[in-house]
PDB file of N, CA and C in Angstrom:
ATOM      1  N   UNK A   1      23.177  63.194  -7.056  1.00 47.00           N
ATOM      2  CA  UNK A   1      22.295  61.426  -6.266  1.00 47.00           C
ATOM      3  C   UNK A   1      23.878  61.170  -5.744  1.00 47.00           C
ATOM      4  N   UNK A   2      24.810  60.865  -7.376  1.00 56.00           N
ATOM      5  CA  UNK A   2      26.383  59.918  -6.952  1.00 56.00           C
ATOM      6  C   UNK A   2      26.757  60.487  -6.002  1.00 56.00           C
ATOM      7  N   UNK A   3      26.581  61.499  -5.571  1.00 61.00           N
ATOM      8  CA  UNK A   3      27.467  61.884  -4.624  1.00 61.00           C
ATOM      9  C   UNK A   3      26.676  61.064  -3.192  1.00 61.00           C
ATOM     10  N   UNK A   4      25.755  61.122  -3.037  1.00 57.00           N
ATOM     11  CA  UNK A   4      24.815  60.340  -1.606  1.00 57.00           C
ATOM     12  C   UNK A   4      25.165  59.214  -1.864  1.00 57.00           C
ATOM     13  N   UNK A   5      24.732  57.983  -3.302  1.00 58.00           N
ATOM     14  CA  UNK A   5      24.888  56.971  -3.629  1.00 58.00           C
ATOM     15  C   UNK A   5      26.436  56.657  -3.184  1.00 58.00           C
ATOM     16  N   UNK A   6      27.598  57.285  -3.446  1.00 60.00           N
ATOM     17  CA  UNK A   6      29.374  57.063  -2.762  1.00 60.00           C
ATOM     18  C   UNK A   6      28.971  57.211  -0.619  1.00 60.00           C
ATOM     19  N   UNK A   7      28.650  58.370  -0.485  1.00 50.00           N
ATOM     20  CA  UNK A   7      28.282  57.777   0.592  1.00 50.00           C
ATOM     21  C   UNK A   7      27.579  57.449   1.347  1.00 50.00           C
ATOM     22  N   UNK A   8      26.442  56.708   0.692  1.00 58.00           N
ATOM     23  CA  UNK A   8      25.817  55.382   1.650  1.00 58.00           C
ATOM     24  C   UNK A   8      27.317  54.068   1.277  1.00 58.00           C
ATOM     25  N   UNK A   9      28.042  54.175   0.427  1.00 64.00           N
ATOM     26  CA  UNK A   9      28.881  53.104   0.021  1.00 64.00           C
ATOM     27  C   UNK A   9      29.872  52.790   1.002  1.00 64.00           C
ATOM     28  N   UNK A  10      30.308  54.580   0.704  1.00 67.00           N
ATOM     29  CA  UNK A  10      31.485  54.086   1.630  1.00 67.00           C
ATOM     30  C   UNK A  10      30.998  54.213   3.372  1.00 67.00           C
ATOM     31  N   UNK A  11      29.523  54.897   4.052  1.00 60.00           N
ATOM     32  CA  UNK A  11      29.423  53.863   5.261  1.00 60.00           C
ATOM     33  C   UNK A  11      29.586  52.518   5.031  1.00 60.00           C
ATOM     34  N   UNK A  12      28.781  51.479   4.367  1.00 61.00           N
ATOM     35  CA  UNK A  12      28.149  50.350   3.498  1.00 61.00           C
ATOM     36  C   UNK A  12      29.814  49.558   3.695  1.00 61.00           C
ATOM     37  N   UNK A  13      30.911  50.181   3.312  1.00 65.00           N
ATOM     38  CA  UNK A  13      32.531  50.204   3.101  1.00 65.00           C
ATOM     39  C   UNK A  13      33.069  50.146   4.306  1.00 65.00           C
ATOM     40  N   UNK A  14      32.661  51.170   5.656  1.00 63.00           N
ATOM     41  CA  UNK A  14      33.639  51.022   6.209  1.00 63.00           C
ATOM     42  C   UNK A  14      32.609  50.546   7.621  1.00 63.00           C
ATOM     43  N   UNK A  15      31.533  50.060   7.509  1.00 66.00           N
ATOM     44  CA  UNK A  15      30.812  48.912   8.579  1.00 66.00           C
ATOM     45  C   UNK A  15      32.067  47.519   8.307  1.00 66.00           C
ATOM     46  N   UNK A  16      31.936  47.453   7.180  1.00 66.00           N
ATOM     47  CA  UNK A  16      32.276  46.182   7.134  1.00 66.00           C
ATOM     48  C   UNK A  16      33.643  45.907   7.886  1.00 66.00           C
ATOM     49  N   UNK A  17      34.413  47.039   7.228  1.00 67.00           N
ATOM     50  CA  UNK A  17      35.581  46.683   7.637  1.00 67.00           C
ATOM     51  C   UNK A  17      36.131  46.898   9.062  1.00 67.00           C
ATOM     52  N   UNK A  18      34.392  46.857  10.207  1.00 66.00           N
ATOM     53  CA  UNK A  18      34.825  47.843  11.291  1.00 66.00           C
ATOM     54  C   UNK A  18      35.015  46.448  12.515  1.00 66.00           C
ATOM     55  N   UNK A  19      33.600  45.384  11.282  1.00 67.00           N
ATOM     56  CA  UNK A  19      33.406  44.488  11.289  1.00 67.00           C
ATOM     57  C   UNK A  19      34.223  42.760  11.530  1.00 67.00           C
ATOM     58  N   UNK A  20      35.145  42.917  10.128  1.00 67.00           N
ATOM     59  CA  UNK A  20      36.160  42.565   9.745  1.00 67.00           C
ATOM     60  C   UNK A  20      37.855  42.760  10.861  1.00 67.00           C
ATOM     61  N   UNK A  21      37.258  43.695  10.972  1.00 69.00           N
ATOM     62  CA  UNK A  21      38.975  44.350  12.314  1.00 69.00           C
ATOM     63  C   UNK A  21      38.601  43.509  13.474  1.00 69.00           C
ATOM     64  N   UNK A  22      36.887  44.236  13.900  1.00 69.00           N
ATOM     65  CA  UNK A  22      36.747  42.781  14.991  1.00 69.00           C
ATOM     66  C   UNK A  22      36.922  41.866  15.148  1.00 69.00           C
ATOM     67  N   UNK A  23      36.386  40.736  14.603  1.00 66.00           N
ATOM     68  CA  UNK A  23      36.581  39.405  13.634  1.00 66.00           C
ATOM     69  C   UNK A  23      37.773  38.891  13.925  1.00 66.00           C
ATOM     70  N   UNK A  24      38.558  39.522  14.081  1.00 66.00           N
ATOM     71  CA  UNK A  24      40.261  39.196  13.708  1.00 66.00           C
ATOM     72  C   UNK A  24      40.764  40.140  14.923  1.00 66.00           C
ATOM     73  N   UNK A  25      39.957  40.849  15.552  1.00 70.00           N
ATOM     74  CA  UNK A  25      40.470  40.448  16.698  1.00 70.00           C
ATOM     75  C   UNK A  25      39.983  40.028  17.839  1.00 70.00           C
ATOM     76  N   UNK A  26      39.385  39.352  17.875  1.00 79.00           N
ATOM     77  CA  UNK A  26      38.862  37.980  18.952  1.00 79.00           C
ATOM     78  C   UNK A  26      39.737  36.935  18.954  1.00 79.00           C
ATOM     79  N   UNK A  27      39.717  36.666  20.308  1.00 82.00           N
ATOM     80  CA  UNK A  27      40.390  36.083  21.083  1.00 82.00           C
ATOM     81  C   UNK A  27      40.736  34.328  20.827  1.00 82.00           C
ATOM     82  N   UNK A  28      38.840  33.696  19.944  1.00 83.00           N
ATOM     83  CA  UNK A  28      39.745  32.831  19.356  1.00 83.00           C
ATOM     84  C   UNK A  28      40.607  32.709  17.938  1.00 83.00           C
ATOM     85  N   UNK A  29      39.924  33.937  17.361  1.00 82.00           N
ATOM     86  CA  UNK A  29      40.682  34.212  16.334  1.00 82.00           C
ATOM     87  C   UNK A  29      41.401  34.437  15.927  1.00 82.00           C
ATOM     88  N   UNK A  30      41.605  35.079  17.160  1.00 82.00           N
ATOM     89  CA  UNK A  30      43.583  35.546  17.478  1.00 82.00           C
ATOM     90  C   UNK A  30      44.507  34.138  17.459  1.00 82.00           C
ATOM     91  N   UNK A  31      44.307  33.239  18.486  1.00 86.00           N
ATOM     92  CA  UNK A  31      44.703  31.821  19.046  1.00 86.00           C
ATOM     93  C   UNK A  31      44.897  30.987  17.443  1.00 86.00           C
ATOM     94  N   UNK A  32      43.511  30.717  16.820  1.00 86.00           N
ATOM     95  CA  UNK A  32      43.639  30.108  15.427  1.00 86.00           C
ATOM     96  C   UNK A  32      45.092  30.670  14.686  1.00 86.00           C
ATOM     97  N   UNK A  33      44.731  31.682  14.904  1.00 82.00           N
ATOM     98  CA  UNK A  33      45.838  32.951  13.674  1.00 82.00           C
ATOM     99  C   UNK A  33      47.404  32.496  14.126  1.00 82.00           C
ATOM    100  N   UNK A  34      47.590  32.115  15.296  1.00 84.00           N
ATOM    101  CA  UNK A  34      48.401  32.619  16.118  1.00 84.00           C
ATOM    102  C   UNK A  34      49.527  30.538  16.705  1.00 84.00           C
ATOM    103  N   UNK A  35      48.669  30.134  16.377  1.00 88.00           N
ATOM    104  CA  UNK A  35      48.846  28.698  15.958  1.00 88.00           C
ATOM    105  C   UNK A  35      49.041  28.234  14.680  1.00 88.00           C
ATOM    106  N   UNK A  36      48.455  28.903  13.420  1.00 85.00           N
ATOM    107  CA  UNK A  36      48.251  28.778  12.429  1.00 85.00           C
ATOM    108  C   UNK A  36      50.044  28.735  12.284  1.00 85.00           C
ATOM    109  N   UNK A  37      50.734  30.181  12.626  1.00 81.00           N
ATOM    110  CA  UNK A  37      51.994  30.561  12.367  1.00 81.00           C
ATOM    111  C   UNK A  37      52.648  30.355  13.192  1.00 81.00           C
ATOM    112  N   UNK A  38      52.256  29.195  13.843  1.00 84.00           N
ATOM    113  CA  UNK A  38      53.355  28.242  15.765  1.00 84.00           C
ATOM    114  C   UNK A  38      53.669  27.175  14.097  1.00 84.00           C
ATOM    115  N   UNK A  39      52.900  27.674  13.548  1.00 86.00           N
ATOM    116  CA  UNK A  39      53.053  25.937  12.261  1.00 86.00           C
ATOM    117  C   UNK A  39      53.764  25.577  11.718  1.00 86.00           C
ATOM    118  N   UNK A  40      54.567  26.746  11.180  1.00 82.00           N
ATOM    119  CA  UNK A  40      55.279  27.070  10.491  1.00 82.00           C
ATOM    120  C   UNK A  40      56.927  27.777  10.486  1.00 82.00           C
ATOM    121  N   UNK A  41      56.728  27.879  11.682  1.00 84.00           N
ATOM    122  CA  UNK A  41      58.184  28.219  12.873  1.00 84.00           C
ATOM    123  C   UNK A  41      59.386  27.460  12.111  1.00 84.00           C
ATOM    124  N   UNK A  42      59.328  25.712  13.189  1.00 85.00           N
ATOM    125  CA  UNK A  42      60.063  24.957  12.470  1.00 85.00           C
ATOM    126  C   UNK A  42      61.229  24.993  10.604  1.00 85.00           C
ATOM    127  N   UNK A  43      59.979  24.795  10.102  1.00 86.00           N
ATOM    128  CA  UNK A  43      60.657  25.158   9.059  1.00 86.00           C
ATOM    129  C   UNK A  43      60.786  26.526   8.036  1.00 86.00           C
ATOM    130  N   UNK A  44      60.353  27.579   8.886  1.00 84.00           N
ATOM    131  CA  UNK A  44      60.727  28.562   8.571  1.00 84.00           C
ATOM    132  C   UNK A  44      62.190  28.735   9.176  1.00 84.00           C
ATOM    133  N   UNK A  45      62.895  28.724  10.056  1.00 85.00           N
ATOM    134  CA  UNK A  45      64.213  28.860  11.032  1.00 85.00           C
ATOM    135  C   UNK A  45      64.860  28.099  10.256  1.00 85.00           C
ATOM    136  N   UNK A  46      64.752  27.294   9.831  1.00 87.00           N
ATOM    137  CA  UNK A  46      65.715  26.118   8.723  1.00 87.00           C
ATOM    138  C   UNK A  46      65.151  26.504   7.487  1.00 87.00           C
ATOM    139  N   UNK A  47      64.997  27.460   6.576  1.00 88.00           N
ATOM    140  CA  UNK A  47      65.346  27.460   5.990  1.00 88.00           C
ATOM    141  C   UNK A  47      66.021  28.936   6.120  1.00 88.00           C
ATOM    142  N   UNK A  48      65.839  29.582   7.691  1.00 86.00           N
ATOM    143  CA  UNK A  48      66.833  31.006   7.278  1.00 86.00           C
ATOM    144  C   UNK A  48      67.875  30.161   7.682  1.00 86.00           C
ATOM    145  N   UNK A  49      68.449  29.005   8.157  1.00 86.00           N
ATOM    146  CA  UNK A  49      69.255  28.888   8.445  1.00 86.00           C
ATOM    147  C   UNK A  49      70.196  28.293   7.619  1.00 86.00           C
ATOM    148  N   UNK A  50      69.072  27.290   6.336  1.00 88.00           N
ATOM    149  CA  UNK A  50      70.117  26.830   4.998  1.00 88.00           C
ATOM    150  C   UNK A  50      70.193  28.179   4.744  1.00 88.00           C
ATOM    151  N   UNK A  51      69.816  28.901   4.451  1.00 88.00           N
ATOM    152  CA  UNK A  51      70.081  30.637   3.356  1.00 88.00           C
ATOM    153  C   UNK A  51      71.639  30.861   3.910  1.00 88.00           C
ATOM    154  N   UNK A  52      71.463  31.420   5.227  1.00 84.00           N
ATOM    155  CA  UNK A  52      72.936  31.320   5.449  1.00 84.00           C
ATOM    156  C   UNK A  52      74.038  30.578   5.604  1.00 84.00           C
ATOM    157  N   UNK A  53      73.931  29.436   5.228  1.00 86.00           N
ATOM    158  CA  UNK A  53      75.014  28.739   5.055  1.00 86.00           C
ATOM    159  C   UNK A  53      75.521  28.503   3.257  1.00 86.00           C
ATOM    160  N   UNK A  54      74.811  29.158   2.737  1.00 86.00           N
ATOM    161  CA  UNK A  54      74.005  28.786   1.644  1.00 86.00           C
ATOM    162  C   UNK A  54      74.681  30.460   1.301  1.00 86.00           C
ATOM    163  N   UNK A  55      74.720  30.990   1.321  1.00 84.00           N
ATOM    164  CA  UNK A  55      75.153  32.635   1.461  1.00 84.00           C
ATOM    165  C   UNK A  55      76.894  32.531   1.569  1.00 84.00           C
ATOM    166  N   UNK A  56      77.344  31.080   2.578  1.00 82.00           N
ATOM    167  CA  UNK A  56      78.331  31.937   3.455  1.00 82.00           C
ATOM    168  C   UNK A  56      79.429  31.145   3.172  1.00 82.00           C
ATOM    169  N   UNK A  57      78.738  29.807   1.873  1.00 83.00           N
ATOM    170  CA  UNK A  57      79.569  28.985   0.843  1.00 83.00           C
ATOM    171  C   UNK A  57      80.207  29.752  -0.645  1.00 83.00           C
ATOM    172  N   UNK A  58      78.138  30.522  -1.090  1.00 82.00           N
ATOM    173  CA  UNK A  58      78.679  31.298  -2.406  1.00 82.00           C
ATOM    174  C   UNK A  58      79.568  32.996  -1.558  1.00 82.00           C
ATOM    175  N   UNK A  59      79.882  33.314  -0.614  1.00 80.00           N
ATOM    176  CA  UNK A  59      80.740  34.773  -0.137  1.00 80.00           C
ATOM    177  C   UNK A  59      82.310  33.204  -0.392  1.00 80.00           C
ATOM    178  N   UNK A  60      82.565  32.459   0.312  1.00 80.00           N
ATOM    179  CA  UNK A  60      84.010  31.914   0.109  1.00 80.00           C
ATOM    180  C   UNK A  60      83.382  31.508  -1.238  1.00 80.00           C
ATOM    181  N   UNK A  61      82.882  30.782  -1.746  1.00 78.00           N
ATOM    182  CA  UNK A  61      83.599  30.879  -3.399  1.00 78.00           C
ATOM    183  C   UNK A  61      84.085  32.300  -4.222  1.00 78.00           C
ATOM    184  N   UNK A  62      82.756  33.105  -3.735  1.00 74.00           N
ATOM    185  CA  UNK A  62      82.913  34.090  -4.896  1.00 74.00           C
ATOM    186  C   UNK A  62      84.936  34.827  -5.011  1.00 74.00           C
ATOM    187  N   UNK A  63      85.254  34.779  -3.093  1.00 71.00           N
ATOM    188  CA  UNK A  63      87.145  35.268  -2.117  1.00 71.00           C
ATOM    189  C   UNK A  63      87.545  35.035  -2.641  1.00 71.00           C
ATOM    190  N   UNK A  64      87.764  32.881  -3.218  1.00 64.00           N
ATOM    191  CA  UNK A  64      88.088  32.246  -2.916  1.00 64.00           C
ATOM    192  C   UNK A  64      89.731  32.517  -2.255  1.00 64.00           C
ATOM    193  N   UNK A  65      90.357  31.421  -1.917  1.00 55.00           N
ATOM    194  CA  UNK A  65      91.434  31.370  -0.289  1.00 55.00           C
ATOM    195  C   UNK A  65      91.517  31.799   0.370  1.00 55.00           C
ATOM    196  N   UNK A  66      91.759  33.056  -0.484  1.00 53.00           N
ATOM    197  CA  UNK A  66      92.657  34.249   0.669  1.00 53.00           C
ATOM    198  C   UNK A  66      91.616  35.132   0.869  1.00 53.00           C
ATOM    199  N   UNK A  67      89.455  35.469   0.662  1.00 53.00           N
ATOM    200  CA  UNK A  67      89.337  36.447   1.219  1.00 53.00           C
ATOM    201  C   UNK A  67      89.022  37.037   1.052  1.00 53.00           C
ATOM    202  N   UNK A  68      88.466  38.210   1.398  1.00 55.00           N
ATOM    203  CA  UNK A  68      88.688  39.420   1.093  1.00 55.00           C
ATOM    204  C   UNK A  68      90.009  40.025   1.704  1.00 55.00           C
ATOM    205  N   UNK A  69      90.762  39.575   1.692  1.00 55.00           N
ATOM    206  CA  UNK A  69      92.166  40.120   1.498  1.00 55.00           C
ATOM    207  C   UNK A  69      92.793  40.505   0.574  1.00 55.00           C
ATOM    208  N   UNK A  70      92.426  39.149   0.059  1.00 51.00           N
ATOM    209  CA  UNK A  70      93.057  39.318  -1.422  1.00 51.00           C
ATOM    210  C   UNK A  70      92.421  39.714  -2.695  1.00 51.00           C
ATOM    211  N   UNK A  71      91.353  39.844  -2.021  1.00 52.00           N
ATOM    212  CA  UNK A  71      90.174  41.826  -3.781  1.00 52.00           C
ATOM    213  C   UNK A  71      90.997  42.906  -2.957  1.00 52.00           C
ATOM    214  N   UNK A  72      91.184  43.403  -1.169  1.00 53.00           N
ATOM    215  CA  UNK A  72      91.289  44.284  -1.321  1.00 53.00           C
ATOM    216  C   UNK A  72      92.779  45.009  -1.784  1.00 53.00           C
ATOM    217  N   UNK A  73      93.911  43.899  -1.972  1.00 51.00           N
ATOM    218  CA  UNK A  73      95.174  44.763  -2.963  1.00 51.00           C
ATOM    219  C   UNK A  73      94.893  44.733  -3.309  1.00 51.00           C
ATOM    220  N   UNK A  74      94.114  44.217  -4.567  1.00 51.00           N
ATOM    221  CA  UNK A  74      93.342  44.257  -6.185  1.00 51.00           C
ATOM    222  C   UNK A  74      93.668  46.318  -6.318  1.00 51.00           C
TER     223      UNK A  74
END
């Protein structure tokens, strides 16, 4: 009996998975998701830009005035 229950449970889960995939692939749903993602793009671009600027500042601070050339001489 337990193997029959496992097969039934597996079939139900597969059907739910297919329904979810169909819902996510529908055009209106895709447009809403893309609109939501696009709404974050300006802040994401700003965060990436700030990250690179801070990374450059930190790198310059670690290497000092001589930059990497001074570190290579050691």
